[in-house]
PDB file of C-alpha atoms in Angstrom:
ATOM      1  CA  MET A 402      31.620  12.579  22.669  1.00 46.00           C
ATOM      2  CA  THR A 403      29.664  15.221  22.289  1.00 46.00           C
ATOM      3  CA  ALA A 404      27.219  15.865  19.941  1.00 47.00           C
ATOM      4  CA  LEU A 405      29.190  19.291  17.761  1.00 44.00           C
ATOM      5  CA  ALA A 406      32.397  16.483  18.241  1.00 45.00           C
ATOM      6  CA  ARG A 407      30.283  13.436  17.066  1.00 52.00           C
ATOM      7  CA  THR A 408      29.042  15.641  14.099  1.00 47.00           C
ATOM      8  CA  GLU A 409      32.600  17.096  12.992  1.00 48.00           C
ATOM      9  CA  THR A 410      34.358  13.693  13.062  1.00 60.00           C
ATOM     10  CA  ASP A 411      31.796  10.788  12.244  1.00 74.00           C
ATOM     11  CA  ASP A 412      31.828  11.013   8.538  1.00 83.00           C
ATOM     12  CA  ARG A 413      29.873   7.820   8.528  1.00 83.00           C
ATOM     13  CA  PRO A 414      26.319   9.145   7.807  1.00 87.00           C
ATOM     14  CA  PHE A 415      28.001  10.491   4.620  1.00 88.00           C
ATOM     15  CA  LYS A 416      29.096   7.208   3.741  1.00 89.00           C
ATOM     16  CA  LEU A 417      25.924   5.569   4.047  1.00 92.00           C
ATOM     17  CA  ARG A 418      24.184   7.400   2.411  1.00 92.00           C
ATOM     18  CA  ALA A 419      26.529   7.220  -0.468  1.00 92.00           C
ATOM     19  CA  GLY A 420      26.848   3.019   0.144  1.00 93.00           C
ATOM     20  CA  LEU A 421      22.398   3.254   0.493  1.00 94.00           C
ATOM     21  CA  GLY A 422      21.960   4.635  -2.890  1.00 94.00           C
ATOM     22  CA  SER A 423      18.292   4.286  -3.172  1.00 94.00           C
ATOM     23  CA  ARG A 424      18.067   1.929  -1.172  1.00 97.00           C
ATOM     24  CA  SER A 425      16.072   2.242   2.444  1.00 98.00           C
ATOM     25  CA  VAL A 426      16.605   1.188   5.736  1.00 98.00           C
ATOM     26  CA  VAL A 427      13.501  -1.041   7.024  1.00 99.00           C
ATOM     27  CA  LEU A 428      13.006  -1.793  10.755  1.00 99.00           C
ATOM     28  CA  ILE A 429      11.036  -4.456  11.687  1.00 99.00           C
ATOM     29  CA  GLY A 430      10.150  -6.206  14.657  1.00 98.00           C
ATOM     30  CA  MET A 431       7.854  -6.408  16.866  1.00 97.00           C
ATOM     31  CA  MET A 432       5.946  -3.979  19.030  1.00 93.00           C
ATOM     32  CA  GLY A 433       7.501  -2.852  21.553  1.00 93.00           C
ATOM     33  CA  ALA A 434      11.021  -3.600  20.048  1.00 96.00           C
ATOM     34  CA  GLY A 435      11.135   0.562  19.271  1.00 96.00           C
ATOM     35  CA  LYS A 436      10.793   0.727  15.561  1.00 97.00           C
ATOM     36  CA  SER A 437       9.687   4.088  15.574  1.00 96.00           C
ATOM     37  CA  THR A 438      11.412   5.752  18.116  1.00 96.00           C
ATOM     38  CA  VAL A 439      14.842   4.306  16.994  1.00 98.00           C
ATOM     39  CA  GLY A 440      13.902   4.824  13.914  1.00 98.00           C
ATOM     40  CA  LYS A 441      13.697   8.527  13.756  1.00 98.00           C
ATOM     41  CA  ARG A 442      16.517   9.224  15.565  1.00 98.00           C
ATOM     42  CA  LEU A 443      18.079   7.189  13.208  1.00 98.00           C
ATOM     43  CA  ALA A 444      17.271   8.921  10.176  1.00 98.00           C
ATOM     44  CA  THR A 445      18.384  12.069  11.880  1.00 97.00           C
ATOM     45  CA  ARG A 446      21.563  10.850  12.153  1.00 96.00           C
ATOM     46  CA  LEU A 447      21.468   9.907   8.411  1.00 96.00           C
ATOM     47  CA  GLY A 448      20.221  12.356   7.280  1.00 96.00           C
ATOM     48  CA  LEU A 449      17.509  10.604   5.575  1.00 97.00           C
ATOM     49  CA  PRO A 450      13.597  11.064   5.654  1.00 98.00           C
ATOM     50  CA  PHE A 451      11.670   9.049   7.902  1.00 98.00           C
ATOM     51  CA  ALA A 452       8.672   6.925   7.640  1.00 98.00           C
ATOM     52  CA  ASP A 453       6.251   4.857   9.614  1.00 97.00           C
ATOM     53  CA  ALA A 454       3.882   2.183   7.734  1.00 96.00           C
ATOM     54  CA  ASP A 455       1.276   2.560   9.985  1.00 93.00           C
ATOM     55  CA  THR A 456       1.028   6.148   9.847  1.00 94.00           C
ATOM     56  CA  GLU A 457       1.037   6.098   6.519  1.00 94.00           C
ATOM     57  CA  ILE A 458      -1.644   3.237   5.916  1.00 93.00           C
ATOM     58  CA  GLU A 459      -3.806   5.816   8.462  1.00 93.00           C
ATOM     59  CA  ALA A 460      -3.096   8.735   6.241  1.00 93.00           C
ATOM     60  CA  ALA A 461      -4.114   6.492   3.172  1.00 89.00           C
ATOM     61  CA  ALA A 462      -6.859   4.647   4.683  1.00 90.00           C
ATOM     62  CA  GLY A 463      -8.540   7.692   6.681  1.00 92.00           C
ATOM     63  CA  MET A 464      -8.981   5.432   9.835  1.00 92.00           C
ATOM     64  CA  THR A 465      -6.950   4.184  12.525  1.00 89.00           C
ATOM     65  CA  VAL A 466      -5.312   1.136  11.964  1.00 87.00           C
ATOM     66  CA  ALA A 467      -7.570  -0.593  15.001  1.00 84.00           C
ATOM     67  CA  GLU A 468     -10.344   0.869  12.988  1.00 89.00           C
ATOM     68  CA  ILE A 469      -9.126  -0.293   9.965  1.00 90.00           C
ATOM     69  CA  PHE A 470      -8.869  -3.902  11.671  1.00 86.00           C
ATOM     70  CA  LYS A 471     -12.727  -3.495  13.465  1.00 86.00           C
ATOM     71  CA  ASN A 472     -14.414  -2.606   9.825  1.00 92.00           C
ATOM     72  CA  HIS A 473     -12.192  -3.822   7.190  1.00 92.00           C
ATOM     73  CA  GLY A 474     -10.456  -7.713   8.813  1.00 87.00           C
ATOM     74  CA  GLU A 475      -6.763  -8.016   9.112  1.00 86.00           C
ATOM     75  CA  PRO A 476      -6.420  -9.401   5.624  1.00 88.00           C
ATOM     76  CA  ALA A 477      -8.010  -6.371   4.286  1.00 90.00           C
ATOM     77  CA  PHE A 478      -5.069  -4.402   6.907  1.00 90.00           C
ATOM     78  CA  ARG A 479      -2.238  -6.347   5.304  1.00 90.00           C
ATOM     79  CA  ASP A 480      -2.829  -5.951   1.822  1.00 92.00           C
ATOM     80  CA  GLY A 481      -2.818  -2.460   2.821  1.00 91.00           C
ATOM     81  CA  GLU A 482       0.352  -2.671   4.310  1.00 93.00           C
ATOM     82  CA  ALA A 483       2.139  -4.807   1.893  1.00 94.00           C
ATOM     83  CA  ARG A 484       1.110  -2.044  -1.006  1.00 94.00           C
ATOM     84  CA  VAL A 485       1.992   0.736   1.553  1.00 95.00           C
ATOM     85  CA  ILE A 486       5.583  -0.463   2.247  1.00 96.00           C
ATOM     86  CA  ARG A 487       6.007  -1.609  -1.837  1.00 96.00           C
ATOM     87  CA  ARG A 488       5.689   2.060  -2.196  1.00 96.00           C
ATOM     88  CA  LEU A 489       7.866   3.463   0.316  1.00 97.00           C
ATOM     89  CA  VAL A 490      10.958   1.314  -0.980  1.00 96.00           C
ATOM     90  CA  GLU A 491      10.819   2.047  -4.522  1.00 95.00           C
ATOM     91  CA  GLY A 492      10.435   5.767  -3.201  1.00 94.00           C
ATOM     92  CA  THR A 493      13.736   7.394  -2.476  1.00 95.00           C
ATOM     93  CA  SER A 494      16.117   6.347   0.308  1.00 97.00           C
ATOM     94  CA  GLN A 495      14.889   6.699   3.742  1.00 98.00           C
ATOM     95  CA  VAL A 496      14.516   5.013   6.876  1.00 98.00           C
ATOM     96  CA  ILE A 497      10.695   3.045   7.477  1.00 99.00           C
ATOM     97  CA  ALA A 498       9.572   1.725  10.591  1.00 98.00           C
ATOM     98  CA  THR A 499       6.999  -1.046   9.565  1.00 97.00           C
ATOM     99  CA  GLY A 500       4.640  -2.679  11.542  1.00 94.00           C
ATOM    100  CA  GLY A 501       5.169  -6.166  13.984  1.00 94.00           C
ATOM    101  CA  GLY A 502       3.299  -8.079  11.224  1.00 94.00           C
ATOM    102  CA  ALA A 503       4.492  -7.002   7.701  1.00 96.00           C
ATOM    103  CA  TYR A 504       7.721  -9.055   7.200  1.00 97.00           C
ATOM    104  CA  MET A 505       5.523 -11.697   8.018  1.00 97.00           C
ATOM    105  CA  ARG A 506       4.313 -11.442   4.232  1.00 95.00           C
ATOM    106  CA  PRO A 507       6.148 -13.164   1.878  1.00 96.00           C
ATOM    107  CA  GLU A 508       6.120 -10.655  -1.168  1.00 95.00           C
ATOM    108  CA  THR A 509       6.800  -7.782   1.625  1.00 96.00           C
ATOM    109  CA  ARG A 510      10.228  -9.357   2.647  1.00 97.00           C
ATOM    110  CA  ALA A 511      10.956 -10.453  -1.516  1.00 96.00           C
ATOM    111  CA  ILE A 512      10.344  -6.303  -2.145  1.00 96.00           C
ATOM    112  CA  ILE A 513      12.348  -5.392   0.798  1.00 97.00           C
ATOM    113  CA  ARG A 514      15.071  -7.779   0.554  1.00 97.00           C
ATOM    114  CA  GLU A 515      15.377  -6.680  -3.297  1.00 96.00           C
ATOM    115  CA  ARG A 516      14.969  -2.812  -2.422  1.00 97.00           C
ATOM    116  CA  ALA A 517      16.002  -2.403   1.053  1.00 98.00           C
ATOM    117  CA  ILE A 518      18.595  -3.236   3.599  1.00 98.00           C
ATOM    118  CA  SER A 519      16.101  -5.021   6.583  1.00 99.00           C
ATOM    119  CA  VAL A 520      16.965  -4.380  10.175  1.00 99.00           C
ATOM    120  CA  TRP A 521      15.341  -6.810  13.141  1.00 99.00           C
ATOM    121  CA  LEU A 522      15.449  -5.239  16.155  1.00 99.00           C
ATOM    122  CA  LYS A 523      15.051  -7.716  18.167  1.00 98.00           C
ATOM    123  CA  ALA A 524      14.018  -7.949  21.990  1.00 98.00           C
ATOM    124  CA  ASP A 525      13.459 -10.659  24.387  1.00 97.00           C
ATOM    125  CA  PHE A 526      10.068 -11.544  25.611  1.00 97.00           C
ATOM    126  CA  ASP A 527      10.431  -9.415  29.161  1.00 96.00           C
ATOM    127  CA  VAL A 528      11.118  -6.324  27.521  1.00 96.00           C
ATOM    128  CA  LEU A 529       8.407  -6.215  25.173  1.00 95.00           C
ATOM    129  CA  MET A 530       5.728  -6.877  27.794  1.00 93.00           C
ATOM    130  CA  ARG A 531       7.248  -4.191  30.000  1.00 92.00           C
ATOM    131  CA  ARG A 532       7.200  -1.561  27.229  1.00 92.00           C
ATOM    132  CA  VAL A 533       3.725  -2.503  25.551  1.00 89.00           C
ATOM    133  CA  ARG A 534       1.928  -2.318  28.957  1.00 86.00           C
ATOM    134  CA  ARG A 535       3.184   1.672  28.485  1.00 80.00           C
ATOM    135  CA  ARG A 536       0.720   2.034  25.337  1.00 76.00           C
ATOM    136  CA  ALA A 537      -3.120   1.558  26.585  1.00 65.00           C
ATOM    137  CA  ASP A 538      -3.557   1.587  22.368  1.00 67.00           C
ATOM    138  CA  ARG A 539      -1.700  -1.705  22.151  1.00 70.00           C
ATOM    139  CA  PRO A 540      -3.943  -4.307  21.015  1.00 66.00           C
ATOM    140  CA  LEU A 541      -2.321  -7.300  22.380  1.00 64.00           C
ATOM    141  CA  LEU A 542      -3.402  -5.636  25.761  1.00 68.00           C
ATOM    142  CA  LYS A 543      -6.970  -6.296  25.110  1.00 77.00           C
ATOM    143  CA  ALA A 544      -6.600  -9.774  24.759  1.00 80.00           C
ATOM    144  CA  PRO A 545      -7.604 -12.207  27.908  1.00 87.00           C
ATOM    145  CA  ASP A 546      -4.101 -13.448  28.555  1.00 90.00           C
ATOM    146  CA  PRO A 547      -1.412 -10.864  26.520  1.00 89.00           C
ATOM    147  CA  GLU A 548       1.311 -12.519  27.832  1.00 92.00           C
ATOM    148  CA  GLY A 549       0.515 -15.635  26.098  1.00 94.00           C
ATOM    149  CA  VAL A 550      -0.656 -13.703  22.679  1.00 92.00           C
ATOM    150  CA  MET A 551       3.368 -12.154  22.900  1.00 93.00           C
ATOM    151  CA  ARG A 552       4.805 -15.871  23.432  1.00 95.00           C
ATOM    152  CA  ARG A 553       3.212 -17.463  20.510  1.00 96.00           C
ATOM    153  CA  LEU A 554       4.080 -13.957  18.184  1.00 95.00           C
ATOM    154  CA  ILE A 555       7.626 -14.720  19.238  1.00 97.00           C
ATOM    155  CA  GLU A 556       7.505 -18.478  18.523  1.00 98.00           C
ATOM    156  CA  GLU A 557       5.990 -17.460  15.158  1.00 98.00           C
ATOM    157  CA  ARG A 558       7.597 -14.568  14.272  1.00 98.00           C
ATOM    158  CA  TYR A 559      11.325 -14.713  14.808  1.00 98.00           C
ATOM    159  CA  PRO A 560      12.295 -17.407  12.592  1.00 98.00           C
ATOM    160  CA  VAL A 561      11.009 -15.200   9.610  1.00 99.00           C
ATOM    161  CA  TYR A 562      12.571 -12.086  11.555  1.00 99.00           C
ATOM    162  CA  ALA A 563      16.270 -13.943  11.346  1.00 98.00           C
ATOM    163  CA  GLU A 564      16.021 -13.628   7.917  1.00 98.00           C
ATOM    164  CA  ALA A 565      16.874  -9.915   8.086  1.00 98.00           C
ATOM    165  CA  ASP A 566      20.216  -8.419   6.885  1.00 98.00           C
ATOM    166  CA  ILE A 567      21.464  -6.718   9.898  1.00 98.00           C
ATOM    167  CA  THR A 568      19.990  -7.843  14.056  1.00 99.00           C
ATOM    168  CA  VAL A 569      20.657  -5.235  16.997  1.00 99.00           C
ATOM    169  CA  LEU A 570      19.404  -5.890  19.972  1.00 98.00           C
ATOM    170  CA  SER A 571      16.451  -3.870  21.584  1.00 98.00           C
ATOM    171  CA  ARG A 572      17.235  -3.561  25.059  1.00 96.00           C
ATOM    172  CA  ASP A 573      16.986  -1.244  28.430  1.00 93.00           C
ATOM    173  CA  VAL A 574      19.856   1.744  26.783  1.00 96.00           C
ATOM    174  CA  SER A 575      19.976   4.624  25.752  1.00 95.00           C
ATOM    175  CA  GLN A 576      18.204   4.787  22.225  1.00 95.00           C
ATOM    176  CA  ASP A 577      21.287   6.273  20.789  1.00 96.00           C
ATOM    177  CA  VAL A 578      23.421   3.673  22.053  1.00 97.00           C
ATOM    178  CA  ILE A 579      21.439   1.523  20.157  1.00 98.00           C
ATOM    179  CA  VAL A 580      20.806   4.022  16.493  1.00 97.00           C
ATOM    180  CA  GLU A 581      25.476   3.932  17.464  1.00 96.00           C
ATOM    181  CA  GLU A 582      25.152  -0.229  16.822  1.00 97.00           C
ATOM    182  CA  ILE A 583      22.580  -0.102  13.769  1.00 98.00           C
ATOM    183  CA  LEU A 584      25.433   2.771  11.961  1.00 97.00           C
ATOM    184  CA  ALA A 585      28.283   0.774  12.866  1.00 96.00           C
ATOM    185  CA  ALA A 586      26.546  -2.627  11.231  1.00 97.00           C
ATOM    186  CA  LEU A 587      25.068  -0.766   8.562  1.00 97.00           C
ATOM    187  CA  THR A 588      28.579   0.098   7.845  1.00 95.00           C
ATOM    188  CA  ASP A 589      29.580  -3.119   7.782  1.00 95.00           C
ATOM    189  CA  HIS A 590      26.747  -4.542   5.833  1.00 95.00           C
ATOM    190  CA  VAL A 591      27.282  -1.545   3.225  1.00 93.00           C
ATOM    191  CA  THR A 592      31.454  -2.178   3.162  1.00 89.00           C
ATOM    192  CA  SER A 593      31.097  -5.975   2.945  1.00 83.00           C
ATOM    193  CA  SER A 594      28.294  -5.612  -0.200  1.00 70.00           C
ATOM    194  CA  VAL A 595      30.845  -3.660  -1.829  1.00 59.00           C
ATOM    195  CA  SER A 596      33.472  -5.715  -1.239  1.00 56.00           C
ATOM    196  CA  LEU A 597      31.456  -8.683  -2.711  1.00 52.00           C
ATOM    197  CA  ASP A 598      29.972  -7.442  -5.649  1.00 53.00           C
ATOM    198  CA  SER A 599      34.034  -6.029  -6.562  1.00 48.00           C
ATOM    199  CA  ALA A 600      35.258  -9.289  -6.173  1.00 49.00           C
ATOM    200  CA  ASN A 601      32.159 -11.228  -8.652  1.00 54.00           C
ATOM    201  CA  ALA A 602      32.362  -8.021 -11.485  1.00 53.00           C
ATOM    202  CA  ASP A 603      33.734  -9.421 -14.369  1.00 56.00           C
ATOM    203  CA  PRO A 604      37.441  -8.336 -15.520  1.00 53.00           C
ATOM    204  CA  CYS A 605      38.421  -5.881 -18.196  1.00 48.00           C
TER     205      CYS A 605
END
C-alpha cells in the first residue's frame, strides 16, 4: 500500500487519538530496541507530538546524560528522569521514548500505568548487541565486558518490562513494519479497554 493510499484508507490514527484521550503512548525497552526511531515514526502516524525522555532530561539539566552520570551519579539521574517522565505523561497526549532503566523504578511504572499505555519493544540479545555496537556513545560499550553487561540487564529488566500493556518484537525489519504492529496492538488494547469499561458500567 502506498503512503497516499494508506493515508486515504486508514482511519486508525484518528480513532486511536480519540481512544487515547489525554493518555500518552510510552515506549520502553533496552538501549538499541529502537524506541526513539520507532517512536518518531509512530508519533507521525498518530499525528501526536514526540518526546524523548533523555533529550528532555539533558535540556532540563543543561548537560548530557553521560555528564549527569559522571558529575552527579546514577541516583541523581534516575530522580531527574522520574520527574521528567511524570511531567511528560501528565501533559497532553504524545508518544514518549524512555531510557532503558526508567521503567525499573516503581513510581515511574505506576504513573505510566495510570496515565499512559506502555509498549515494550522487545529485542533479542544478538539484535541489541549488533545495534549498540554501531553507536560509539553507548555507555555499555565502555564496560570491560559489554556482552556480560547486556545479558545481566536483560535478565534483570525483562521480567519488569513484561508488565507493559503491549509487547512488540523489535527485530531487523523495516521500522514501518514495527509501527504498523504497534498501531494494530494499540487499536486492540484501546478497543478492549472501552469494551471492558462498558461491561463494567452501572446500569441506568
